[in-house]
Amino acid sequence: MAKIKDGATEATDPEKVSEAQIAVHWREEGYYFPSAKFIGQANVSDPSIFDRFSEKNFPECFKEYGDLLSWDQYWHTTLDTSNAPFWKWFVGGRLNASYNCVDRHLATDRNKAAIIFVPELEDDETEVITYQELYARVNEFAALLEGFCDVKTGEVATFHMPMVPELPVAMLACARLGVIHSQVFGGFSGAACGGRIADSKSKVLVTIDGYYRGGVLQDHKVKADEAVARALEEGVVVEKVLVFRRNPGEYASNSPMVPGRDFFVDEIMPPYKGKLVDPVSMPAEAPLFIMYSSGTTGKPKGCQHSTGGYLSYVTGTSKYYQDIHPEDTYWCAADIGWITGHSYIVYGPLSLGTTTVMYEGIPTYPDAGRAWRIAERLGVTHFHTAPTTIRTLRKVGPDEPKKYNYHFRHMTTVGEPIEPDVWRWYYDVVGKGEAVIVDTWWQTENGGFLGSGLPALNPMKPGSCGPAVIGIFPKILDENGEEVVAGSGMAGNICIRNPWPGIFQTIWGDPDRFVKTYYEKYNTDKNSKDWHDWPYFANDGAMQASDGYYRILGRVDDVINVSGHRLGTKELESAAIMVDGVAEAAAVPVVDDVRGHAVEMYIALKPGVSPDQGIEQQVSSMIEKEIGKVARPKNVWIVADMPKTRSGKIMRRVIASISNFTDVGDITTLANPEVVEDIRHYVQSDKVASGDQPRELTAAELAAILAFGSSE
Ligand code: WTA
């Protein structure tokens, strides 16, 4: 039985520990306040904003965000709910996202840095791309996409790019043409990319020969070949693969260029050099991009984001919550392959005309001081990263920040709950006690922040994302739709009662799944055109303290969050089952001090197949091939039988408890309760023997494990 730390008392009856009871025992952290200096310069320091964005002013309050953009044509209807829950924002408006992020800054800021690219090799030159240069590159690449690839407005182009400046250039080029981009995280495998190409029916893949990671030039082009092959298996032909070169004149890959299909961008670019392409005036409702997100069941969901609503929302939240001023040097160390990078490296900061920093590699390469040297050298004012990175930075160099003369004004944490202890190190050591921190809770589906304090107006509370952001009205509901009251100490499902401009429009090609996954649970009348009847079910567990601040517990469904990467259990299991001899597979999270969670796989073999090391290895490799290195399991356990419900569902909650040395809870309803003790003995004695000793889980960790698989 795991003990509950963090000032919590142990529950009296361990058999009945529930998520809610654990929540009761959470210690309330004290507030931290922003400095007068910060408040004095903040974009928002007048509390009248809360009234402007109060429910009585919804939805017109979002005009304030829309007005941050340059429109070709102003909208006539701020929110159209006639096809609920497919909300339409700023209807009648027309604009171009590339114009808003690039062209409109030229008059005043032509020669200001738009993007500063820091290559991973420290001796390589930092590349500064001014707004004028960005304008030239975006136009040229748009001309090439149009002229050479014949992609048309409304079609999808897939990118499988690492953190190089060619990625935002390509995104903005698509936006210029009204072509929908779909960037797949560069660390994902070729097969994972191929599945996403097929789903979106892209005929163009934009990639690069290689990139640096951990000091090594990775062969990336090889993944393009796998991607194209996989897409073809699923019936989609990729006509052209555009290959950038990481180092001009060289080729970083061993994979041959396929004649007629693969083209080096530098070789086909000359006719388009210096060409200008008029930004296409797009309806506010036109899709800007798709971003795939792993889900509970089946294949990843292509979250489709709009042009006007999305861009307004990320611009507004970048200004108010990130407190970006045009003269700042803003470094978000996320990957553009994730939604955070789309919204808060590319679209938000560039729309506001600030300088955004992109870093190619691992923040601790070649040593623990790298990130802080970058901050010092570039005069970074804002630092934005995830708890997993903060934990790593603390682990490898707890005192490193002190050695460097940088001063952040503002810092962000995003992607998973942050432990108060880690938060305090971030605040004291990284932020030197000078920077405010916003803990921003949101999802790929949301476009921008849902939960966060306004940095000059809401004090910080470690481990809590703060209140809902302005214009967002959440409520926490239990399984029966009853509201869980703030301050009750109970947790439930966090929902957003209202639509907002950044909400995704649909799941690409699967509107039924969109409604089913996010709206069906708490909708009472499926014919209603009134937004009040359509709470958005975020699929996250949360509790609200009496001060209105939210504490997010994590997914209530079966997504494993490894270093802030969402991995669907179904994707992991599907990959494992591709190995010959594997009959059944179950993926569970195991608490990991650096990555938050790591993946453990449980495998049952087909009759007559003998368990051996080979199979464990093959399962690991298959997962790496199908999904990517980040998903590689910490352990693969071969078991005789999986614990199952009477209806035949694998009880992941039970094996997750075994992997984490927590109590397995009530197993009397299982069809085969007798297998649980065998599995527990086998797995735990192996772990103990190999020195994988469990430490006490914190209350939040325990809650996350207990909540895992609870949707079954
Ligand atoms: C989790 C990332 C606690 C949550 C922007 C959510 C968080 C999932 C936080 C979305 C936070 C994100 N505190 N948990 N500040 N931010 N999460 O789609 O479970 O990659 O549902 O979007 O990460 O992950 P995604």
Coordinates of C-alpha atoms in Angstrom, one line a residue, residues 12-522:
T12 CA -8.1 5.5 7.2
D13 CA -9.4 2.6 5.1
P14 CA -6.8 1.9 2.4
E15 CA -9.2 -0.4 0.5
K16 CA -11.5 2.5 -0.2
V17 CA -9.0 5.2 -1.2
S18 CA -10.6 7.1 -4.1
E19 CA -9.4 10.0 -6.1
A20 CA -11.7 12.3 -4.3
Q21 CA -10.5 11.2 -0.8
I22 CA -7.0 11.8 -1.8
A23 CA -7.9 15.2 -3.0
V24 CA -9.3 16.0 0.4
H25 CA -5.9 15.4 1.9
W26 CA -4.0 17.7 -0.5
R27 CA -2.2 20.5 1.3
E28 CA -3.1 23.9 0.1
E29 CA 0.0 25.8 -1.0
G30 CA 0.5 29.5 -0.2
Y31 CA 0.4 32.3 -2.7
Y32 CA 3.3 34.0 -4.4
F33 CA 2.8 37.6 -5.6
P34 CA 4.1 39.3 -8.8
S35 CA 6.6 42.1 -8.2
A36 CA 5.6 45.8 -8.5
K37 CA 8.0 46.0 -11.3
F38 CA 6.2 43.3 -13.2
I39 CA 2.8 44.8 -12.6
G40 CA 4.0 48.2 -13.7
Q41 CA 4.9 47.0 -17.2
A42 CA 2.2 44.3 -17.7
N43 CA -0.1 44.3 -20.7
V44 CA -3.0 43.7 -18.3
S45 CA -2.9 45.2 -14.8
D46 CA -6.4 46.7 -14.6
P47 CA -8.9 44.3 -12.9
S48 CA -11.7 45.7 -15.0
I49 CA -10.7 43.0 -17.5
F50 CA -12.6 40.5 -15.4
D51 CA -15.8 42.4 -15.9
R52 CA -15.2 42.9 -19.6
F53 CA -14.8 39.1 -20.0
S54 CA -17.6 38.1 -17.6
E55 CA -20.4 35.8 -18.7
K56 CA -22.8 38.6 -19.2
N57 CA -20.5 39.9 -22.0
F58 CA -20.1 36.6 -23.7
P59 CA -19.5 36.1 -26.6
E60 CA -18.9 39.7 -27.6
C61 CA -16.0 39.9 -25.1
F62 CA -13.9 38.0 -27.7
K63 CA -14.1 41.0 -30.0
E64 CA -11.2 42.2 -27.9
Y65 CA -9.1 39.3 -29.2
G66 CA -10.4 39.5 -32.7
D67 CA -9.5 43.2 -32.8
L68 CA -5.8 42.3 -32.2
L69 CA -5.7 41.0 -35.8
S70 CA -5.8 42.7 -39.2
W71 CA -8.9 41.7 -41.1
D72 CA -9.5 42.0 -44.8
Q73 CA -13.2 42.0 -44.0
Y74 CA -14.7 42.5 -40.5
W75 CA -17.0 39.7 -39.2
H76 CA -20.8 40.2 -38.8
T77 CA -21.5 37.4 -36.3
T78 CA -19.1 36.8 -33.4
L79 CA -20.5 33.4 -32.5
D80 CA -22.8 31.3 -34.6
T81 CA -24.2 28.3 -32.7
S82 CA -26.7 27.1 -35.4
N83 CA -24.9 23.9 -36.0
A84 CA -24.0 23.1 -32.3
P85 CA -21.5 21.9 -31.2
F86 CA -19.7 22.9 -34.4
W87 CA -19.2 26.5 -33.3
K88 CA -18.4 29.2 -35.8
W89 CA -16.5 32.3 -34.7
F90 CA -16.2 35.6 -36.4
V91 CA -18.5 34.6 -39.2
G92 CA -18.3 36.8 -42.3
G93 CA -14.7 37.9 -41.4
R94 CA -11.8 37.3 -43.8
L95 CA -8.1 37.4 -43.1
N96 CA -4.8 35.7 -43.8
A97 CA -2.7 34.2 -41.0
S98 CA 0.6 34.7 -42.8
Y99 CA -0.2 38.3 -43.4
N100 CA -1.0 38.8 -39.7
C101 CA 2.2 37.1 -38.6
V102 CA 4.6 38.6 -41.1
D103 CA 3.5 41.3 -43.6
R104 CA 1.8 43.6 -41.1
H105 CA 5.0 44.1 -39.1
L106 CA 7.1 45.2 -42.1
A107 CA 6.2 48.8 -42.0
T108 CA 7.6 49.4 -38.5
D109 CA 9.7 46.3 -37.8
R110 CA 11.2 45.2 -41.1
N111 CA 14.7 44.6 -39.7
K112 CA 13.8 43.3 -36.3
A113 CA 14.5 39.7 -35.5
A114 CA 11.3 37.6 -36.0
I115 CA 13.0 34.2 -35.4
I116 CA 16.3 33.5 -33.7
F117 CA 17.4 29.9 -34.4
V118 CA 19.9 28.4 -32.1
P119 CA 21.4 25.2 -33.6
E120 CA 22.3 22.4 -31.2
L121 CA 26.0 22.5 -31.9
E122 CA 27.2 25.3 -29.8
D123 CA 30.0 26.3 -32.2
D124 CA 27.5 26.7 -35.0
E125 CA 26.3 30.2 -35.8
T126 CA 23.0 31.4 -34.3
E127 CA 20.7 32.4 -37.2
V128 CA 18.7 35.6 -37.0
I129 CA 15.8 35.9 -39.4
T130 CA 14.3 39.4 -39.6
Y131 CA 10.7 40.0 -40.4
Q132 CA 11.8 41.1 -43.9
E133 CA 13.8 37.9 -44.4
L134 CA 10.9 35.8 -43.1
Y135 CA 8.7 37.6 -45.5
A136 CA 11.0 36.7 -48.4
R137 CA 11.3 33.1 -47.3
V138 CA 7.6 32.5 -46.7
N139 CA 6.8 34.0 -50.1
E140 CA 9.3 31.9 -51.9
F141 CA 8.2 28.7 -50.3
A142 CA 4.6 29.5 -51.0
A143 CA 5.5 30.1 -54.6
L144 CA 7.2 26.7 -54.7
L145 CA 4.3 24.9 -53.0
E146 CA 1.9 26.4 -55.5
G147 CA 4.1 26.2 -58.6
F148 CA 6.1 23.0 -58.1
C149 CA 3.7 20.9 -56.0
D150 CA 0.4 22.3 -57.3
V151 CA -1.1 22.3 -53.8
K152 CA -4.3 24.2 -53.7
T153 CA -6.3 26.2 -51.1
G154 CA -8.1 23.8 -48.8
E155 CA -5.8 20.8 -49.4
V156 CA -3.5 19.4 -46.8
A157 CA 0.3 19.3 -46.8
T158 CA 2.1 17.2 -44.2
F159 CA 5.4 18.2 -42.6
H160 CA 7.6 15.8 -40.7
M161 CA 10.1 18.4 -39.5
P162 CA 12.4 18.8 -36.5
M163 CA 13.1 22.2 -34.9
V164 CA 14.6 24.1 -37.8
P165 CA 13.4 27.5 -39.1
E166 CA 12.3 25.9 -42.3
L167 CA 9.3 24.5 -40.3
P168 CA 7.7 27.9 -39.4
V169 CA 8.5 29.2 -42.9
A170 CA 6.7 26.2 -44.4
M171 CA 3.7 26.6 -42.0
L172 CA 3.4 30.3 -42.8
A173 CA 3.7 29.6 -46.6
C174 CA 0.8 27.2 -46.3
A175 CA -1.2 29.8 -44.4
R176 CA -0.4 32.3 -47.1
L177 CA -2.0 30.0 -49.7
G178 CA -4.9 28.8 -47.5
V179 CA -3.3 25.3 -47.6
I180 CA -3.9 23.4 -44.4
H181 CA -0.7 22.2 -42.8
S182 CA -0.3 19.1 -40.7
Q183 CA 3.0 19.0 -38.9
V184 CA 3.9 15.6 -37.3
F185 CA 6.3 15.7 -34.4
G186 CA 9.8 15.0 -35.8
G187 CA 10.6 12.4 -33.2
F188 CA 7.7 10.3 -34.3
S189 CA 8.4 7.3 -36.5
G190 CA 7.9 7.2 -40.3
A191 CA 5.0 4.8 -39.8
A192 CA 3.3 7.2 -37.4
C193 CA 3.8 10.0 -39.9
G194 CA 2.5 7.8 -42.8
G195 CA -0.7 7.0 -40.9
R196 CA -1.3 10.7 -40.4
I197 CA -0.6 11.4 -44.1
A198 CA -3.1 8.8 -45.1
D199 CA -5.8 10.2 -42.7
S200 CA -5.4 13.7 -44.0
K201 CA -4.9 12.6 -47.6
S202 CA -1.8 14.7 -48.2
K203 CA -0.1 14.4 -51.5
V204 CA 3.0 16.4 -50.4
L205 CA 5.4 15.6 -47.6
V206 CA 7.9 18.2 -46.4
T207 CA 10.9 16.9 -44.6
I208 CA 14.6 17.3 -44.0
D209 CA 17.6 15.0 -44.5
G210 CA 18.7 15.2 -40.9
Y211 CA 19.0 17.3 -37.7
Y212 CA 21.1 17.4 -34.6
R213 CA 20.1 15.7 -31.3
G214 CA 22.4 15.0 -28.5
G215 CA 25.3 16.1 -30.7
V216 CA 24.5 13.5 -33.4
L217 CA 23.3 14.2 -36.9
Q218 CA 20.2 12.0 -37.1
D219 CA 19.1 10.4 -40.4
H220 CA 15.6 11.8 -40.8
K221 CA 14.9 11.3 -44.5
V222 CA 14.8 7.5 -44.0
K223 CA 11.5 8.1 -42.1
A224 CA 10.0 9.8 -45.2
D225 CA 10.4 6.5 -47.1
E226 CA 8.6 4.6 -44.3
A227 CA 6.0 7.3 -44.2
V228 CA 5.3 7.2 -47.9
A229 CA 5.2 3.4 -47.9
R230 CA 2.8 3.3 -44.9
A231 CA 0.5 6.0 -46.5
L232 CA 0.4 3.9 -49.7
E233 CA -0.6 0.8 -47.7
E234 CA -3.5 2.9 -46.5
G235 CA -4.4 3.9 -50.0
V236 CA -2.8 7.4 -50.2
V237 CA -0.2 8.3 -52.8
V238 CA 2.4 10.9 -51.8
E239 CA 3.3 12.5 -55.1
K240 CA 6.2 14.7 -53.9
V241 CA 8.6 14.7 -51.0
L242 CA 10.4 18.0 -50.5
V243 CA 13.7 17.5 -48.7
F244 CA 15.5 20.4 -47.0
R245 CA 19.2 20.0 -46.2
R246 CA 20.3 20.6 -42.7
N247 CA 23.8 21.4 -43.9
P248 CA 24.0 23.1 -47.3
G249 CA 25.6 21.0 -50.0
E250 CA 25.7 17.8 -47.9
Y251 CA 23.3 15.0 -47.5
A252 CA 22.8 13.7 -44.0
S253 CA 20.9 10.5 -44.9
N254 CA 21.7 7.1 -46.2
S255 CA 18.4 6.8 -47.9
P256 CA 18.5 7.3 -51.6
M257 CA 16.5 10.1 -53.2
V258 CA 13.7 8.6 -55.3
P259 CA 13.7 10.1 -58.7
G260 CA 10.5 11.9 -59.6
R261 CA 9.3 11.8 -56.1
D262 CA 12.0 13.2 -53.8
F263 CA 13.4 16.7 -54.4
F264 CA 16.0 18.8 -52.6
V265 CA 14.4 22.1 -51.8
D266 CA 17.6 24.0 -52.6
E267 CA 17.7 22.4 -56.1
I268 CA 14.1 23.2 -57.1
M269 CA 14.0 26.7 -55.4
P270 CA 15.8 28.8 -58.0
P271 CA 12.8 29.7 -60.2
Y272 CA 10.9 30.8 -57.1
K273 CA 13.6 32.9 -55.5
G274 CA 12.4 36.4 -54.9
K275 CA 8.8 35.6 -56.0
L276 CA 5.9 37.1 -54.1
V277 CA 2.6 35.4 -53.5
D278 CA -0.4 37.4 -52.5
P279 CA -1.9 36.2 -49.2
V280 CA -5.2 34.5 -49.9
S281 CA -8.0 36.2 -48.1
M282 CA -9.5 33.3 -46.1
P283 CA -12.9 33.1 -44.4
A284 CA -12.4 33.1 -40.6
E285 CA -13.8 29.6 -40.5
A286 CA -11.4 28.1 -43.0
P287 CA -9.1 25.5 -41.4
L288 CA -5.6 26.7 -40.7
F289 CA -4.0 23.4 -39.7
I290 CA -4.6 19.9 -38.3
M291 CA -2.7 18.7 -35.3
Y292 CA -3.0 15.0 -34.5
S293 CA -3.6 14.1 -30.9
S294 CA -3.6 10.6 -29.4
G295 CA -6.8 9.4 -27.9
T296 CA -8.4 6.6 -25.9
T297 CA -9.5 4.4 -28.7
G298 CA -8.6 3.9 -32.3
K299 CA -6.4 6.1 -34.4
P300 CA -5.1 9.6 -33.5
K301 CA -7.6 12.4 -33.8
G302 CA -6.8 15.1 -36.4
C303 CA -7.8 18.3 -34.5
Q304 CA -8.8 20.9 -37.0
H305 CA -8.2 24.5 -36.1
S306 CA -9.7 27.5 -37.7
T307 CA -8.0 30.6 -39.1
G308 CA -9.8 33.5 -37.4
G309 CA -10.9 32.0 -34.1
Y310 CA -7.6 30.2 -33.5
L311 CA -5.3 33.1 -34.5
S312 CA -7.4 35.6 -32.4
Y313 CA -7.2 33.3 -29.4
V314 CA -3.5 32.6 -29.5
T315 CA -2.8 36.3 -30.1
G316 CA -5.0 37.4 -27.2
T317 CA -3.6 34.9 -24.8
S318 CA 0.0 35.5 -25.9
K319 CA -0.5 39.2 -25.1
Y320 CA -2.4 38.9 -21.8
Y321 CA -1.1 35.7 -20.3
Q322 CA 2.4 35.5 -21.8
D323 CA 2.6 39.2 -21.4
I324 CA 4.5 39.5 -24.7
H325 CA 5.6 43.0 -25.7
P326 CA 7.0 43.6 -29.2
E327 CA 10.5 44.3 -27.9
D328 CA 10.7 41.0 -25.9
T329 CA 12.9 38.0 -26.7
Y330 CA 10.6 35.1 -26.1
W331 CA 11.8 31.5 -25.8
C332 CA 9.4 28.7 -25.7
A333 CA 11.5 25.5 -25.5
A334 CA 8.6 23.2 -26.7
D335 CA 8.7 21.5 -30.0
I336 CA 6.7 23.0 -32.9
G337 CA 5.5 19.5 -33.5
W338 CA 3.2 19.9 -30.6
I339 CA 0.3 22.4 -30.1
T340 CA 2.3 24.5 -27.7
G341 CA 4.9 25.2 -30.4
H342 CA 2.2 26.0 -33.0
S343 CA 0.4 28.4 -30.7
Y344 CA 3.2 29.8 -28.5
I345 CA 6.4 29.6 -30.6
V346 CA 4.9 30.4 -34.0
Y347 CA 1.5 32.0 -34.3
G348 CA 1.0 33.9 -31.1
P349 CA 4.4 35.5 -30.8
L350 CA 4.7 36.3 -34.5
S351 CA 1.3 37.7 -34.7
L352 CA 2.3 40.2 -31.9
G353 CA 5.5 41.0 -33.8
T354 CA 7.9 39.9 -31.1
T355 CA 11.2 37.9 -31.4
T356 CA 10.7 34.2 -31.0
V357 CA 13.6 31.9 -30.2
M358 CA 13.8 28.3 -31.6
Y359 CA 16.3 25.8 -30.2
E360 CA 17.1 22.7 -32.2
G361 CA 18.2 20.2 -29.7
I362 CA 18.3 18.9 -26.1
P363 CA 18.4 21.8 -23.5
T364 CA 21.1 19.9 -21.5
Y365 CA 23.4 19.4 -24.5
P366 CA 26.4 19.5 -24.2
D367 CA 26.0 20.2 -20.5
A368 CA 23.6 21.4 -17.9
G369 CA 24.4 25.1 -18.5
R370 CA 23.3 25.2 -22.1
A371 CA 19.8 26.6 -21.7
W372 CA 21.1 29.4 -19.4
R373 CA 23.9 30.3 -21.7
I374 CA 21.3 30.7 -24.5
A375 CA 19.2 32.9 -22.2
E376 CA 22.2 35.0 -21.3
R377 CA 23.6 35.4 -24.8
L378 CA 20.2 36.3 -26.4
G379 CA 18.9 38.4 -23.5
V380 CA 15.8 36.1 -23.2
T381 CA 13.0 37.8 -21.3
H382 CA 10.4 34.9 -21.4
F383 CA 11.0 31.2 -20.8
H384 CA 8.3 28.6 -21.5
T385 CA 8.7 24.9 -20.9
A386 CA 7.2 21.7 -19.5
P387 CA 7.6 20.1 -16.0
T388 CA 9.5 17.2 -17.5
T389 CA 12.2 19.6 -18.8
I390 CA 12.2 21.5 -15.5
R391 CA 12.8 18.2 -13.7
T392 CA 15.6 17.3 -16.0
L393 CA 17.3 20.7 -15.7
R394 CA 17.1 20.4 -11.9
K395 CA 18.4 16.9 -11.9
V396 CA 21.4 17.6 -14.0
G397 CA 22.3 21.1 -12.8
P398 CA 20.4 22.3 -9.7
D399 CA 22.7 25.3 -9.3
E400 CA 23.6 26.0 -12.9
P401 CA 21.2 29.0 -13.5
K402 CA 23.1 30.9 -10.8
K403 CA 26.2 30.9 -12.9
Y404 CA 24.6 32.9 -15.7
N405 CA 23.7 36.5 -16.0
Y406 CA 20.2 36.3 -17.5
H407 CA 17.0 37.7 -16.1
F408 CA 13.6 36.3 -17.0
R409 CA 10.6 38.5 -16.5
H410 CA 8.0 35.8 -17.2
M411 CA 8.0 32.0 -17.2
T412 CA 5.5 29.3 -18.2
T413 CA 4.9 25.7 -17.3
V414 CA 2.6 23.6 -19.5
G415 CA 1.7 20.0 -20.4
E416 CA 1.3 18.1 -17.1
P417 CA 0.8 18.9 -13.4
I418 CA 3.9 20.3 -11.8
E419 CA 4.9 19.2 -8.3
P420 CA 5.0 22.2 -5.9
D421 CA 8.6 21.3 -5.1
V422 CA 9.6 21.5 -8.7
W423 CA 7.6 24.7 -9.1
R424 CA 9.6 26.3 -6.3
W425 CA 12.9 25.4 -7.8
Y426 CA 11.7 26.9 -11.1
Y427 CA 10.7 30.0 -9.3
D428 CA 13.7 30.5 -7.0
V429 CA 16.5 29.2 -9.1
V430 CA 15.5 29.5 -12.7
G431 CA 13.5 32.6 -12.3
K432 CA 15.8 33.9 -9.6
G433 CA 12.8 35.0 -7.6
E434 CA 12.2 37.8 -10.2
A435 CA 10.0 36.2 -12.8
V436 CA 6.3 35.5 -12.6
I437 CA 5.2 31.9 -13.5
V438 CA 2.0 31.0 -15.3
D439 CA 1.0 27.4 -15.1
T440 CA -1.1 27.0 -18.2
W441 CA -3.6 24.1 -18.5
W442 CA -5.0 23.3 -22.0
Q443 CA -5.0 20.7 -24.7
T444 CA -4.3 20.2 -28.4
E445 CA -8.0 20.5 -29.0
N446 CA -8.2 23.9 -27.3
G447 CA -5.9 26.1 -29.4
G448 CA -4.8 28.1 -26.4
F449 CA -4.9 28.3 -22.6
L450 CA -8.0 27.4 -20.6
G451 CA -6.6 27.6 -17.1
S452 CA -4.0 30.1 -15.9
G453 CA -3.7 33.2 -13.8
L454 CA -3.3 36.6 -15.3
P455 CA 0.2 37.3 -14.2
A456 CA -0.2 40.8 -12.8
L457 CA -3.6 40.2 -11.3
N458 CA -3.8 36.6 -9.9
P459 CA -1.2 35.5 -7.4
M460 CA 0.6 32.2 -8.2
K461 CA 0.0 29.0 -6.3
P462 CA 2.5 26.2 -6.8
G463 CA 1.0 23.1 -8.3
S464 CA -2.2 24.8 -9.4
C465 CA -2.9 26.2 -12.8
G466 CA -4.9 29.0 -11.2
P467 CA -8.4 30.2 -12.2
A468 CA -9.9 29.8 -15.6
V469 CA -8.6 32.2 -18.1
I470 CA -10.9 35.2 -19.1
G471 CA -13.9 34.2 -21.1
I472 CA -13.7 30.5 -20.1
F473 CA -16.4 29.2 -17.7
P474 CA -15.6 25.8 -16.4
K475 CA -17.5 23.5 -14.1
I476 CA -16.5 20.2 -12.5
L477 CA -19.1 17.5 -12.9
D478 CA -19.3 14.0 -11.4
E479 CA -20.3 11.0 -13.4
N480 CA -24.0 11.8 -13.0
G481 CA -23.6 15.3 -14.2
E482 CA -23.9 16.8 -10.7
E483 CA -21.7 19.8 -10.1
V484 CA -18.7 19.3 -7.8
V485 CA -18.5 22.4 -5.6
A486 CA -15.4 24.5 -5.3
G487 CA -13.7 23.9 -1.9
S488 CA -15.5 20.6 -1.3
G489 CA -12.2 18.8 -1.7
M490 CA -13.8 16.5 -4.3
A491 CA -12.5 15.9 -7.7
G492 CA -14.5 15.3 -10.9
N493 CA -14.4 15.8 -14.7
I494 CA -13.6 19.4 -15.7
C495 CA -15.8 20.8 -18.4
I496 CA -16.0 24.1 -20.1
R497 CA -19.5 25.4 -20.3
N498 CA -19.0 27.8 -23.2
P499 CA -17.4 27.8 -26.7
W500 CA -14.3 30.0 -27.2
P501 CA -12.6 31.1 -30.3
G502 CA -9.6 28.7 -30.0
I503 CA -11.7 25.5 -29.7
F504 CA -11.0 23.0 -32.6
Q505 CA -13.7 22.8 -35.2
T506 CA -13.9 19.1 -35.6
I507 CA -11.9 15.9 -35.8
W508 CA -10.6 15.8 -39.4
G509 CA -13.0 13.6 -41.4
D510 CA -14.8 12.3 -38.3
P511 CA -17.4 14.7 -37.0
D512 CA -19.3 12.0 -35.2
R513 CA -16.3 11.1 -33.1
F514 CA -15.8 14.8 -32.3
V515 CA -19.3 15.0 -30.8
K516 CA -19.0 11.7 -29.1
T517 CA -15.7 12.3 -27.4
Y518 CA -16.1 15.8 -26.3
Y519 CA -19.8 16.7 -26.1
E520 CA -22.0 13.7 -25.8
K521 CA -21.2 12.9 -22.2
Y522 CA -22.9 15.9 -20.7

